[in-house]
């Protein structure tokens, strides 16, 4: 006879074993079928538990947590369509290699395919977007089954952590009654004793294999780097820990004479690169590559790319236009080469790869002493153009908003940046600040606008650092549920909504020049009349709408001076970005003509 407390003890063994394996954060959305797991987690007192109504927001909140800490966070939902709302965050977690545990409650087998409510097929629901799927089946009180459940809990955490981190899906079936049951029979009391005994036994620990690049490939790349000083190091998106790569990159830059372009999401633009040799930071490259003449004449012989492919569309065009440039890539995993023209991919621990290159590279045999000097002059010209364009503006502009936010950030803060235009604006309008000690949070895995507010709220909660997120108005509207999560923030969290009345990045894409009819543009730009003061009011958030750069800086600083979330709306002209970039391109071209080109 089945012990009456089988489901309760099964759930207890699972959640406590997950805690023993290292899980600390559990994000729960409401539902009935997940009751045994929620009750067991509450009773265990082993988790920081978060209640988030919207499963999509819940998953991105957990994703933000995991990205900030580098350890798995878990989401838990009831059966049925609730689990489908996790999909966008799972896709992002897989692409960005973020450890995430996705626990979906499910109905027993006998309720499938018979019209039972809140029931759908959840087996392998997320397909290839998870690194592992585990179907636990129905609870089983046999000792072997209980030992196996404990082992699988450990395996789920280990699978999420690597060797290639990512989301793990665990499907947990439950038959009523779902509420906690106290043992009343000898069989039930015996089951409780067995579970107690298992939980007193030290859990299995596993050692993950460190991934390092092949020594022969390291030697090949080192020879290529040492053969010329006319080269470049480009650093693309990376997780928060990548700031530790700064010293190795600095030494590699010193040995090779290669300047370094570190984009915002690389973690090296605003922290960790303070040891770069003087004059070796080419932080204006994105601006320069927007000038066709510079892009055509800029001629590095070798490029070392570190991290994921850069965000810059100008860099993407340069790579496409110069397939003969010898490129080598250092990355943790995957195949980060969208152009399919890289000569070598050094896959493994990036720190180990860079240290190996430093040890193997020889000083340039064919020095080009003018290379760094010419690029330094061009870099200065780019920033002269940027400063001039911003100085000519009397009111808030897109670039001016990002520059003002950066000026308001204190050392040690976490800077969140949304996709589409905001992430690009920072690289164009904000100079590198190596001593700022800023962490940068972004969702560049699949670069969507989903869940950006929720994810930033999770990162702020996990890190405890004062956090500012700059997000576009469409992204903010797409994640309004994120404000329901953000309102519970205990650390300062300022959400700056860059409101340009739609998705204005499309005005800078080829579709803007297509003849589709007078009314067609709205299907891309999606203009709206939403009032963000009303959104702030609905969620009980402090709200500020500054009218000047100075007022914006003050609004951000005020928000960072108090706990909780503050919504700051920065309204800019609808077509301002397109016009500002056109002025900047002309100003940069003029500045380069007065100086020197590479």
Coordinates of C-alpha atoms in Angstrom, one line a residue, residues 33-321:
X33 CA 0.1 21.3 -9.0
X34 CA 3.4 22.7 -7.7
X35 CA 2.1 22.9 -4.1
X36 CA 4.1 19.9 -2.8
X37 CA 7.4 21.4 -4.0
X38 CA 6.6 24.9 -2.7
X39 CA 5.5 23.6 0.7
X40 CA 8.7 21.5 0.9
X41 CA 10.9 24.4 0.0
X42 CA 9.2 26.7 2.6
X43 CA 9.6 24.0 5.3
X44 CA 13.2 23.4 4.5
X45 CA 14.2 27.1 5.1
X46 CA 17.1 26.6 2.7
X47 CA 16.2 29.0 0.0
X48 CA 15.7 32.6 -0.7
X49 CA 12.2 32.4 -2.2
X50 CA 10.6 34.9 -4.5
X51 CA 7.0 35.1 -5.5
X52 CA 6.4 36.4 -9.1
X53 CA 3.0 36.2 -10.6
X54 CA 4.0 36.2 -14.3
X55 CA 6.0 33.2 -15.3
X56 CA 7.8 35.1 -18.1
X57 CA 9.0 37.7 -15.6
X58 CA 9.8 35.0 -13.1
X59 CA 12.1 33.2 -15.5
X60 CA 13.9 36.4 -16.5
X61 CA 14.2 37.5 -12.9
X62 CA 15.9 34.1 -12.1
X63 CA 18.0 34.5 -15.2
X64 CA 19.2 37.9 -14.0
X65 CA 20.1 36.3 -10.7
X66 CA 22.1 33.5 -12.3
X67 CA 23.9 35.9 -14.6
X68 CA 25.0 38.1 -11.7
X69 CA 26.2 35.2 -9.6
X70 CA 27.3 32.6 -12.0
X71 CA 25.4 29.9 -10.1
X72 CA 22.0 28.3 -10.9
X73 CA 18.8 29.9 -9.8
X74 CA 15.5 28.0 -10.2
X75 CA 12.0 28.8 -11.4
X76 CA 9.0 26.7 -10.4
X77 CA 5.6 26.7 -11.9
X78 CA 2.4 24.7 -12.0
X79 CA 1.3 22.5 -14.9
X80 CA -0.1 23.5 -18.3
X81 CA 0.5 26.7 -20.2
X82 CA 2.4 28.3 -17.3
X83 CA 5.5 26.4 -18.4
X84 CA 5.3 27.8 -21.9
X85 CA 5.9 31.3 -20.5
X86 CA 9.4 30.3 -19.5
X87 CA 10.5 29.7 -23.1
X88 CA 12.0 33.2 -23.9
X89 CA 14.2 33.2 -20.8
X90 CA 15.3 29.6 -21.5
X91 CA 16.3 30.5 -25.1
X92 CA 18.3 33.4 -23.7
X93 CA 19.9 31.2 -21.0
X94 CA 21.0 28.6 -23.5
X95 CA 22.4 31.1 -26.0
X96 CA 24.2 33.1 -23.2
X97 CA 25.3 29.9 -21.3
X98 CA 23.7 30.9 -18.1
X99 CA 23.0 28.1 -15.5
X100 CA 19.2 27.9 -14.8
X101 CA 17.0 25.2 -13.3
X102 CA 13.5 25.1 -14.7
X103 CA 11.1 23.0 -12.6
X104 CA 7.7 22.3 -14.0
X105 CA 5.0 20.6 -12.1
X106 CA 2.9 18.1 -14.1
X107 CA -0.2 16.0 -13.8
X108 CA 0.0 12.2 -13.5
X109 CA 0.1 10.1 -16.6
X110 CA -3.5 9.0 -16.3
X111 CA -4.7 12.6 -16.7
X112 CA -3.0 13.1 -20.1
X113 CA -4.8 12.8 -23.4
X114 CA -8.3 12.8 -21.8
X115 CA -9.3 16.5 -21.6
X116 CA -8.1 17.0 -18.0
X117 CA -7.8 20.8 -17.4
X118 CA -4.4 22.5 -17.2
X119 CA -2.8 19.6 -18.8
X120 CA -0.5 19.5 -21.9
X121 CA 2.5 17.5 -23.1
X122 CA 5.5 18.8 -21.1
X123 CA 8.0 16.1 -22.0
X124 CA 11.0 17.8 -23.7
X125 CA 8.9 20.9 -23.9
X126 CA 11.9 23.2 -24.6
X127 CA 13.5 20.9 -27.1
X128 CA 17.2 21.6 -27.8
X129 CA 17.1 24.9 -25.9
X130 CA 18.0 23.1 -22.6
X131 CA 21.2 21.3 -22.0
X132 CA 19.4 18.5 -20.2
X133 CA 15.8 17.3 -19.7
X134 CA 14.9 15.1 -16.7
X135 CA 11.5 13.4 -16.4
X136 CA 11.2 12.2 -12.8
X137 CA 8.1 10.2 -13.3
X138 CA 5.7 9.4 -10.5
X139 CA 6.9 9.4 -6.9
X140 CA 8.2 6.0 -5.7
X141 CA 8.9 5.1 -2.1
X142 CA 11.4 2.3 -2.8
X143 CA 14.8 3.1 -1.4
X144 CA 16.6 2.6 -4.7
X145 CA 14.2 5.1 -6.3
X146 CA 14.8 7.6 -3.4
X147 CA 18.5 7.3 -3.8
X148 CA 18.1 7.8 -7.5
X149 CA 16.1 11.0 -7.0
X150 CA 18.8 12.4 -4.8
X151 CA 21.4 11.6 -7.4
X152 CA 19.4 13.2 -10.1
X153 CA 19.1 16.4 -8.1
X154 CA 22.8 16.6 -8.0
X155 CA 23.1 15.8 -11.7
X156 CA 20.7 18.6 -12.6
X157 CA 22.8 21.2 -10.8
X158 CA 26.0 19.9 -12.3
X159 CA 24.5 19.8 -15.8
X160 CA 23.4 23.5 -15.4
X161 CA 26.9 24.5 -14.4
X162 CA 28.7 22.8 -17.3
X163 CA 31.1 22.0 -18.8
X164 CA 28.8 24.2 -21.1
X165 CA 26.4 26.0 -18.7
X166 CA 22.8 26.4 -19.5
X167 CA 19.2 25.7 -18.5
X168 CA 18.1 22.3 -17.2
X169 CA 14.4 21.3 -17.3
X170 CA 13.0 19.0 -14.6
X171 CA 9.4 17.7 -15.0
X172 CA 7.8 16.7 -11.7
X173 CA 4.5 14.8 -11.7
X174 CA 2.2 14.9 -8.8
X175 CA -1.1 13.1 -7.9
X176 CA -3.6 14.6 -5.4
X177 CA -3.7 15.2 -2.5
X178 CA -1.1 17.9 -3.1
X179 CA -1.0 19.4 0.4
X180 CA 1.6 18.3 3.0
X181 CA 0.6 15.0 4.7
X182 CA 1.7 13.9 8.2
X183 CA 2.7 10.3 8.6
X184 CA -0.1 8.3 10.4
X185 CA 0.8 4.7 9.5
X186 CA 3.9 2.6 10.1
X187 CA 4.7 2.6 6.3
X188 CA 4.5 6.4 6.2
X189 CA 6.7 6.8 9.3
X190 CA 9.2 4.4 7.9
X191 CA 9.4 6.4 4.7
X192 CA 10.0 9.6 6.7
X193 CA 12.8 7.8 8.5
X194 CA 14.4 6.7 5.3
X195 CA 14.3 10.2 3.8
X196 CA 15.8 11.6 7.0
X197 CA 18.6 9.1 6.8
X198 CA 19.3 9.9 3.1
X199 CA 19.4 13.6 3.8
X200 CA 21.9 13.1 6.6
X201 CA 24.2 11.4 4.2
X202 CA 26.7 13.7 2.5
X203 CA 25.6 14.4 -1.0
X204 CA 27.8 13.3 -3.9
X205 CA 30.2 16.0 -5.2
X206 CA 31.5 16.1 -8.8
X207 CA 34.5 17.8 -10.3
X208 CA 33.9 19.5 -13.6
X209 CA 36.6 19.1 -16.2
X210 CA 38.3 22.4 -17.1
X211 CA 38.2 23.1 -20.8
X212 CA 41.5 24.4 -22.3
X213 CA 42.5 25.1 -25.9
X214 CA 44.8 22.8 -27.8
X215 CA 48.5 23.8 -27.3
X216 CA 49.2 23.5 -31.0
X217 CA 46.4 26.0 -31.8
X218 CA 47.7 28.4 -29.1
X219 CA 51.2 28.2 -30.8
X220 CA 49.7 29.0 -34.2
X221 CA 47.8 32.0 -32.9
X222 CA 50.8 33.2 -31.0
X223 CA 52.9 33.1 -34.1
X224 CA 50.3 35.1 -36.0
X225 CA 50.1 37.7 -33.3
X226 CA 53.9 38.0 -33.1
X227 CA 54.4 38.4 -36.8
X228 CA 53.1 42.0 -37.0
X229 CA 52.3 44.9 -34.8
X230 CA 49.6 46.0 -37.2
X231 CA 46.8 44.2 -35.3
X232 CA 43.9 44.7 -33.0
X233 CA 42.2 43.1 -30.0
X234 CA 38.4 43.3 -30.0
X235 CA 36.4 42.3 -26.9
X236 CA 32.7 41.4 -27.3
X237 CA 29.9 40.5 -24.8
X238 CA 30.9 38.6 -21.7
X239 CA 29.6 37.9 -18.3
X240 CA 30.5 39.9 -15.2
X241 CA 33.5 37.8 -14.3
X242 CA 35.3 38.8 -17.5
X243 CA 36.7 41.9 -15.9
X244 CA 39.4 39.6 -14.5
X245 CA 40.7 39.2 -18.1
X246 CA 42.1 42.8 -17.9
X247 CA 45.6 42.1 -16.8
X248 CA 46.2 39.3 -19.4
X249 CA 44.8 41.5 -22.1
X250 CA 47.0 44.4 -21.0
X251 CA 50.1 42.2 -21.2
X252 CA 49.1 40.8 -24.6
X253 CA 48.5 44.4 -25.8
X254 CA 52.0 45.4 -24.5
X255 CA 53.7 42.4 -26.1
X256 CA 52.1 42.8 -29.5
X257 CA 51.5 46.5 -29.7
X258 CA 47.8 45.9 -30.6
X259 CA 45.3 48.5 -29.4
X260 CA 42.2 47.2 -27.6
X261 CA 38.6 47.9 -28.5
X262 CA 36.4 46.8 -25.6
X263 CA 32.7 47.3 -26.1
X264 CA 30.3 48.0 -23.2
X265 CA 29.1 44.5 -22.6
X266 CA 32.7 43.1 -22.6
X267 CA 33.1 44.1 -18.9
X268 CA 36.4 45.8 -19.8
X269 CA 35.3 49.2 -21.0
X270 CA 34.4 50.5 -17.6
X271 CA 36.3 48.2 -15.3
X272 CA 39.3 45.8 -15.3
X273 CA 41.3 47.3 -18.1
X274 CA 43.1 50.0 -16.1
X275 CA 46.4 48.3 -16.7
X276 CA 46.3 48.7 -20.4
X277 CA 49.4 50.5 -21.8
X278 CA 48.9 54.2 -22.3
X279 CA 47.3 55.1 -25.6
X280 CA 46.3 51.5 -26.3
X281 CA 42.6 51.8 -25.8
X282 CA 40.8 52.3 -29.1
X283 CA 37.4 53.1 -27.5
X284 CA 36.2 55.2 -30.5
X285 CA 36.4 52.4 -33.0
X286 CA 32.6 52.0 -33.3
X287 CA 32.3 55.7 -34.2
X288 CA 35.2 55.5 -36.7
X289 CA 33.8 52.5 -38.5
X290 CA 30.6 54.4 -39.2
X291 CA 32.7 56.5 -41.6
X292 CA 32.9 54.6 -44.9
X293 CA 36.3 56.0 -45.8
X294 CA 37.8 54.9 -42.5
X295 CA 36.3 51.5 -42.8
X296 CA 37.7 51.1 -46.3
X297 CA 41.3 52.2 -45.3
X298 CA 41.5 50.7 -41.8
X299 CA 43.8 47.8 -42.4
X300 CA 44.8 45.6 -39.5
X301 CA 46.6 42.5 -40.6
X302 CA 45.5 40.4 -37.6
X303 CA 42.5 40.6 -35.2
X304 CA 42.2 38.8 -31.9
X305 CA 38.5 38.7 -30.9
X306 CA 37.7 37.9 -27.3
X307 CA 34.3 36.8 -26.1
X308 CA 31.0 36.7 -28.1
X309 CA 30.7 38.5 -31.5
X310 CA 30.7 42.3 -30.9
X311 CA 27.4 44.1 -30.9
X312 CA 28.6 46.8 -33.3
X313 CA 26.9 46.7 -36.7
X314 CA 29.8 48.8 -38.1
X315 CA 32.3 46.1 -37.0
X316 CA 30.1 43.5 -38.6
X317 CA 30.2 45.4 -41.9
X318 CA 34.0 45.8 -41.6
X319 CA 34.5 42.1 -41.2
X320 CA 32.2 41.4 -44.2
X321 CA 34.1 43.9 -46.3

